[in-house]
């Protein structure tokens, strides 16, 4: 994997905001988060038809870059927080387990599980799941943008929201490529 | 190597790189589902060259952009070193 010493898009935060860090966990270790997306596509990639392997492979890689951005946000928003402040924002149980470390859990503190994702071996079933995943992630980003008044944080979140839209478009095109391919083969 | 936070050039070049890389990511995704779009292929190739040039310039000034297992040229020009293997103690201790 390509480990570059820079983020895909800059992450700046205007203030220490533990409440937002907690909500951002949804996109870190949540069901519709970046980890779920990256792992889902990277795994489905092996049994998807050759024509659309690139779509899954490359979008998965980009999701890892987004995971890194979310991690940077959570880290920056909590690194200077005291134990009291963490407890007040509902991160007392997190601190008891992890101190200031990040962990793959959702905004309610539930650890990540592979049960969030699927691989059916059926190209259309997999791709429709992927489209739904992108739309759900896009919606979550919108709620997160609405929950903060930090314009720097909003800027990074808006970038991520736009990427979900592009990914959904590419997955829809992949669906069409597979459908066209099947129709073509039926002629002969 | 940590960048000097006062070095504005570092951030300017990094932003230019980020911009080029983003254009390449986007074109790459697009070409996955539009492999016959010649204009986009052309644009991809042109931006790849620009990116390589800019990355080289950046690395000359600020050291490697990527964590590699391959030999890289020391930023001070005193030979090859391998990251992480610690084979070349003399140049590995060089700090710019």
Coordinates of C-alpha atoms in Angstrom, one line a residue:
Chain A
X1 CA 0.0 0.0 0.0
X2 CA 1.0 3.5 -0.7
X3 CA 1.9 5.2 2.5
X4 CA 2.3 8.9 1.7
X5 CA 3.1 11.5 4.2
X6 CA 0.2 13.6 3.4
X7 CA -3.6 13.4 3.6
X8 CA -5.8 13.3 0.5
X9 CA -7.4 16.6 1.5
X10 CA -6.3 18.9 4.3
X11 CA -7.8 18.5 7.8
X12 CA -8.0 21.6 9.9
X13 CA -10.1 22.0 13.1
X14 CA -11.0 25.3 14.6
X15 CA -11.3 24.2 18.2
X16 CA -11.1 21.2 20.6
X17 CA -14.6 19.7 20.3
X18 CA -15.0 16.3 21.9
X19 CA -18.7 16.0 21.2
X20 CA -18.0 16.2 17.5
X21 CA -15.1 13.7 17.8
X22 CA -17.6 11.3 19.3
X23 CA -20.0 11.7 16.5
X24 CA -17.3 11.4 13.9
X25 CA -16.6 7.9 15.2
X26 CA -19.6 6.9 13.3
X27 CA -17.6 7.4 10.1
X28 CA -14.5 5.7 11.6
X29 CA -15.8 2.4 13.1
X30 CA -19.5 2.6 12.3
X31 CA -21.7 0.4 10.0
X32 CA -21.6 2.9 7.2
X33 CA -18.2 4.3 8.0
X34 CA -14.9 4.4 6.0
X35 CA -13.4 1.3 7.5
X36 CA -16.6 -0.8 6.6
X37 CA -16.5 0.7 3.1
X38 CA -12.8 0.1 2.5
X39 CA -12.9 -3.5 3.8
X40 CA -16.1 -4.3 2.0
X41 CA -14.9 -3.2 -1.5
X42 CA -11.3 -4.6 -1.1
X43 CA -12.8 -8.0 -0.3
X44 CA -15.6 -8.1 -2.9
X45 CA -13.1 -7.1 -5.5
X46 CA -11.8 -10.7 -5.9
X47 CA -15.0 -12.2 -7.2
X48 CA -16.3 -9.2 -9.2
X49 CA -16.1 -9.5 -13.0
X50 CA -12.7 -8.3 -14.4
X51 CA -14.3 -5.3 -16.1
X52 CA -15.1 -3.6 -12.8
X53 CA -12.3 -4.9 -10.5
X54 CA -10.7 -1.5 -10.9
X55 CA -13.7 0.3 -9.6
X56 CA -13.8 -1.6 -6.4
X57 CA -10.1 -1.7 -5.9
X58 CA -9.5 2.0 -6.4
X59 CA -12.5 3.2 -4.4
X60 CA -11.5 0.9 -1.6
X61 CA -8.0 2.5 -1.6
X62 CA -9.5 6.0 -1.5
X63 CA -11.7 4.9 1.4
X64 CA -8.5 4.1 3.3
X65 CA -7.4 7.7 2.6
X66 CA -10.7 8.9 4.0
X67 CA -10.3 6.7 7.1
X68 CA -7.0 8.5 7.7
X69 CA -8.7 11.9 7.4
X70 CA -11.4 10.9 9.9
X71 CA -8.7 9.6 12.3
X72 CA -6.8 12.9 12.0
X73 CA -10.0 14.8 12.8
X74 CA -10.8 12.7 15.9
X75 CA -7.2 12.9 17.0
X76 CA -7.0 16.7 16.6
X77 CA -10.4 17.3 18.3
X78 CA -9.5 15.2 21.4
X79 CA -5.8 15.4 21.9
X80 CA -5.9 18.3 24.4
X81 CA -9.0 17.2 26.2
X82 CA -8.9 16.5 30.0
X83 CA -10.5 13.4 31.5
X84 CA -13.3 15.6 32.9
X85 CA -14.1 17.0 29.4
X86 CA -14.1 13.6 27.9
X87 CA -16.5 12.3 30.5
X88 CA -18.8 15.3 30.0
X89 CA -19.0 14.6 26.3
X90 CA -19.9 10.9 27.0
X91 CA -16.4 9.5 26.3
X92 CA -15.7 8.4 29.8
X93 CA -16.1 4.7 28.9
X94 CA -13.8 5.2 25.9
X95 CA -11.2 6.8 28.1
X96 CA -11.4 4.0 30.6
X97 CA -10.5 1.5 27.8
X98 CA -8.3 3.5 25.5
X99 CA -7.1 6.7 27.1
X100 CA -6.7 9.2 24.2
X101 CA -6.1 6.4 21.7
X102 CA -8.5 6.1 18.7
X103 CA -10.5 2.9 18.4
X104 CA -12.7 1.4 15.6
X105 CA -16.1 1.9 17.3
X106 CA -19.2 3.8 16.3
X107 CA -20.6 7.0 18.0
X108 CA -22.3 4.9 20.6
X109 CA -19.1 3.1 21.5
X110 CA -20.0 -0.2 19.8
X111 CA -16.8 -1.8 18.4
X112 CA -16.5 -2.5 14.7
X113 CA -17.7 -5.8 13.4
X114 CA -17.4 -7.6 10.0
X115 CA -21.2 -8.3 10.4
X116 CA -21.7 -4.8 9.0
X117 CA -20.5 -5.8 5.6
X118 CA -21.3 -8.5 3.0
X119 CA -19.9 -10.3 0.1
X120 CA -22.5 -12.4 -1.9
X121 CA -20.3 -13.4 -4.8
X122 CA -23.2 -12.1 -7.0
X123 CA -21.9 -9.0 -8.8
X124 CA -25.1 -7.1 -8.9
X125 CA -26.0 -7.9 -5.3
X126 CA -22.6 -6.7 -4.2
X127 CA -22.6 -3.5 -6.3
X128 CA -26.1 -2.5 -5.1
X129 CA -24.9 -2.9 -1.5
X130 CA -21.9 -0.7 -2.4
X131 CA -24.2 2.0 -3.9
X132 CA -26.4 1.9 -0.7
X133 CA -23.2 2.2 1.5
X134 CA -22.1 5.3 -0.4
X135 CA -25.6 6.9 -0.1
X136 CA -25.7 6.1 3.7
X137 CA -22.2 7.5 4.2
X138 CA -23.2 10.6 2.3
X139 CA -26.3 11.1 4.5
X140 CA -24.2 10.6 7.6
X141 CA -21.7 13.3 6.4
X142 CA -24.6 15.7 5.9
X143 CA -25.8 15.1 9.5
X144 CA -22.3 15.6 10.8
X145 CA -21.9 18.9 8.8
X146 CA -25.2 20.1 10.3
X147 CA -24.0 19.3 13.8
X148 CA -21.0 21.6 13.9
X149 CA -20.4 25.3 13.4
X150 CA -16.6 24.7 12.9
X151 CA -16.1 26.0 9.3
X152 CA -12.7 24.2 9.0
X153 CA -14.2 20.9 10.0
X154 CA -17.2 21.5 7.8
X155 CA -14.8 22.0 4.8
X156 CA -13.1 18.6 5.2
X157 CA -16.5 16.9 5.8
X158 CA -18.0 18.5 2.7
X159 CA -15.1 17.1 0.6
X160 CA -15.8 13.6 2.0
X161 CA -19.5 14.0 1.3
X162 CA -18.8 14.9 -2.3
X163 CA -16.6 11.9 -2.7
X164 CA -19.4 9.6 -1.6
X165 CA -21.5 11.0 -4.4
X166 CA -18.8 10.4 -7.0
X167 CA -18.3 6.8 -5.7
X168 CA -22.0 6.1 -6.0
X169 CA -22.0 7.3 -9.6
X170 CA -19.0 5.0 -10.4
X171 CA -20.7 2.0 -8.8
X172 CA -23.9 2.7 -10.8
X173 CA -21.8 2.8 -14.0
X174 CA -20.3 -0.5 -12.9
X175 CA -23.8 -2.0 -12.6
X176 CA -24.6 -0.8 -16.1
X177 CA -21.3 -2.3 -17.5
X178 CA -22.2 -5.7 -16.0
X179 CA -25.8 -5.6 -17.3
X180 CA -24.7 -4.5 -20.8
X181 CA -22.1 -7.3 -20.8
X182 CA -24.7 -9.9 -19.9
X183 CA -27.1 -8.7 -22.6
X184 CA -24.4 -8.8 -25.2
X185 CA -23.5 -12.4 -24.4
X186 CA -27.1 -13.5 -24.7
X187 CA -27.1 -12.5 -28.4
X188 CA -24.7 -15.3 -29.3
Chain B
X1 CA 11.9 14.4 8.7
X2 CA 9.7 17.0 10.2
X3 CA 9.0 20.0 8.1
X4 CA 9.8 23.4 9.5
X5 CA 6.4 24.9 10.2
X6 CA 7.8 28.3 9.3
X7 CA 8.7 27.1 5.8
X8 CA 5.8 28.4 3.7
X9 CA 7.2 26.8 0.5
X10 CA 6.8 23.4 2.0
X11 CA 3.0 23.9 2.4
X12 CA 2.7 25.5 -1.0
X13 CA 4.3 22.6 -2.7
X14 CA 2.4 20.1 -0.6
X15 CA -0.9 21.7 -1.6
X16 CA 0.1 21.7 -5.3
X17 CA 0.9 18.0 -4.9
X18 CA -2.4 17.3 -3.2
X19 CA -4.3 19.1 -6.0
X20 CA -2.5 17.1 -8.7
X21 CA -3.0 13.8 -6.8
X22 CA -6.6 14.5 -6.4
X23 CA -7.1 15.2 -10.1
X24 CA -5.3 11.9 -10.8
X25 CA -7.5 10.0 -8.3
X26 CA -10.6 11.4 -9.9
X27 CA -9.4 10.7 -13.5
X28 CA -8.4 7.2 -12.5
X29 CA -11.8 6.4 -11.1
X30 CA -13.5 7.9 -14.2
X31 CA -11.3 5.9 -16.6
X32 CA -12.3 2.6 -14.8
X33 CA -15.8 3.0 -16.2
X34 CA -14.9 5.1 -19.3
X35 CA -11.8 3.3 -20.6
X36 CA -12.2 4.6 -24.2
X37 CA -12.2 8.3 -23.4
X38 CA -9.1 9.4 -25.1
X39 CA -9.1 13.0 -23.9
X40 CA -9.2 11.8 -20.3
X41 CA -6.4 9.3 -20.9
X42 CA -4.4 12.1 -22.4
X43 CA -5.1 14.4 -19.4
X44 CA -4.2 11.6 -17.1
X45 CA -0.8 11.0 -18.8
X46 CA 0.0 14.7 -18.8
X47 CA -0.9 15.2 -15.1
X48 CA 1.1 12.1 -14.2
X49 CA 4.2 13.7 -15.8
X50 CA 3.5 17.0 -13.9
X51 CA 3.1 15.1 -10.7
X52 CA 6.3 13.2 -11.1
X53 CA 8.2 16.4 -11.7
X54 CA 6.7 18.2 -8.7
X55 CA 7.2 15.2 -6.5
X56 CA 10.9 15.0 -7.5
X57 CA 11.2 18.7 -6.7
X58 CA 9.5 18.3 -3.3
X59 CA 11.7 15.3 -2.4
X60 CA 14.9 17.1 -3.3
X61 CA 13.9 19.7 -0.8
X62 CA 12.2 17.9 2.0
X63 CA 13.0 14.2 1.7
X64 CA 10.9 11.2 0.7
X65 CA 7.2 11.5 0.3
X66 CA 6.5 7.8 0.7
X67 CA 7.6 5.1 3.1
X68 CA 9.5 2.8 0.9
X69 CA 11.5 -0.4 1.1
X70 CA 13.5 0.6 -2.0
X71 CA 16.7 2.5 -2.0
X72 CA 16.3 6.3 -1.9
X73 CA 18.7 9.0 -2.5
X74 CA 19.8 10.9 0.6
X75 CA 18.5 14.5 0.5
X76 CA 22.1 15.7 1.1
X77 CA 23.3 13.6 -1.9
X78 CA 25.6 11.4 0.1
X79 CA 24.7 8.1 -1.4
X80 CA 22.0 5.5 -1.1
X81 CA 20.3 4.5 2.1
X82 CA 17.6 2.1 2.9
X83 CA 14.8 3.2 5.1
X84 CA 14.1 1.0 8.1
X85 CA 17.1 -1.4 7.5
X86 CA 19.7 0.8 9.2
X87 CA 22.4 -0.5 6.9
X88 CA 24.1 2.8 6.2
X89 CA 24.6 4.2 9.7
X90 CA 26.5 7.2 8.6
X91 CA 23.9 8.7 6.3
X92 CA 21.0 7.3 8.4
X93 CA 22.0 9.7 11.2
X94 CA 22.0 12.7 9.0
X95 CA 19.4 15.2 10.1
X96 CA 18.5 18.1 7.9

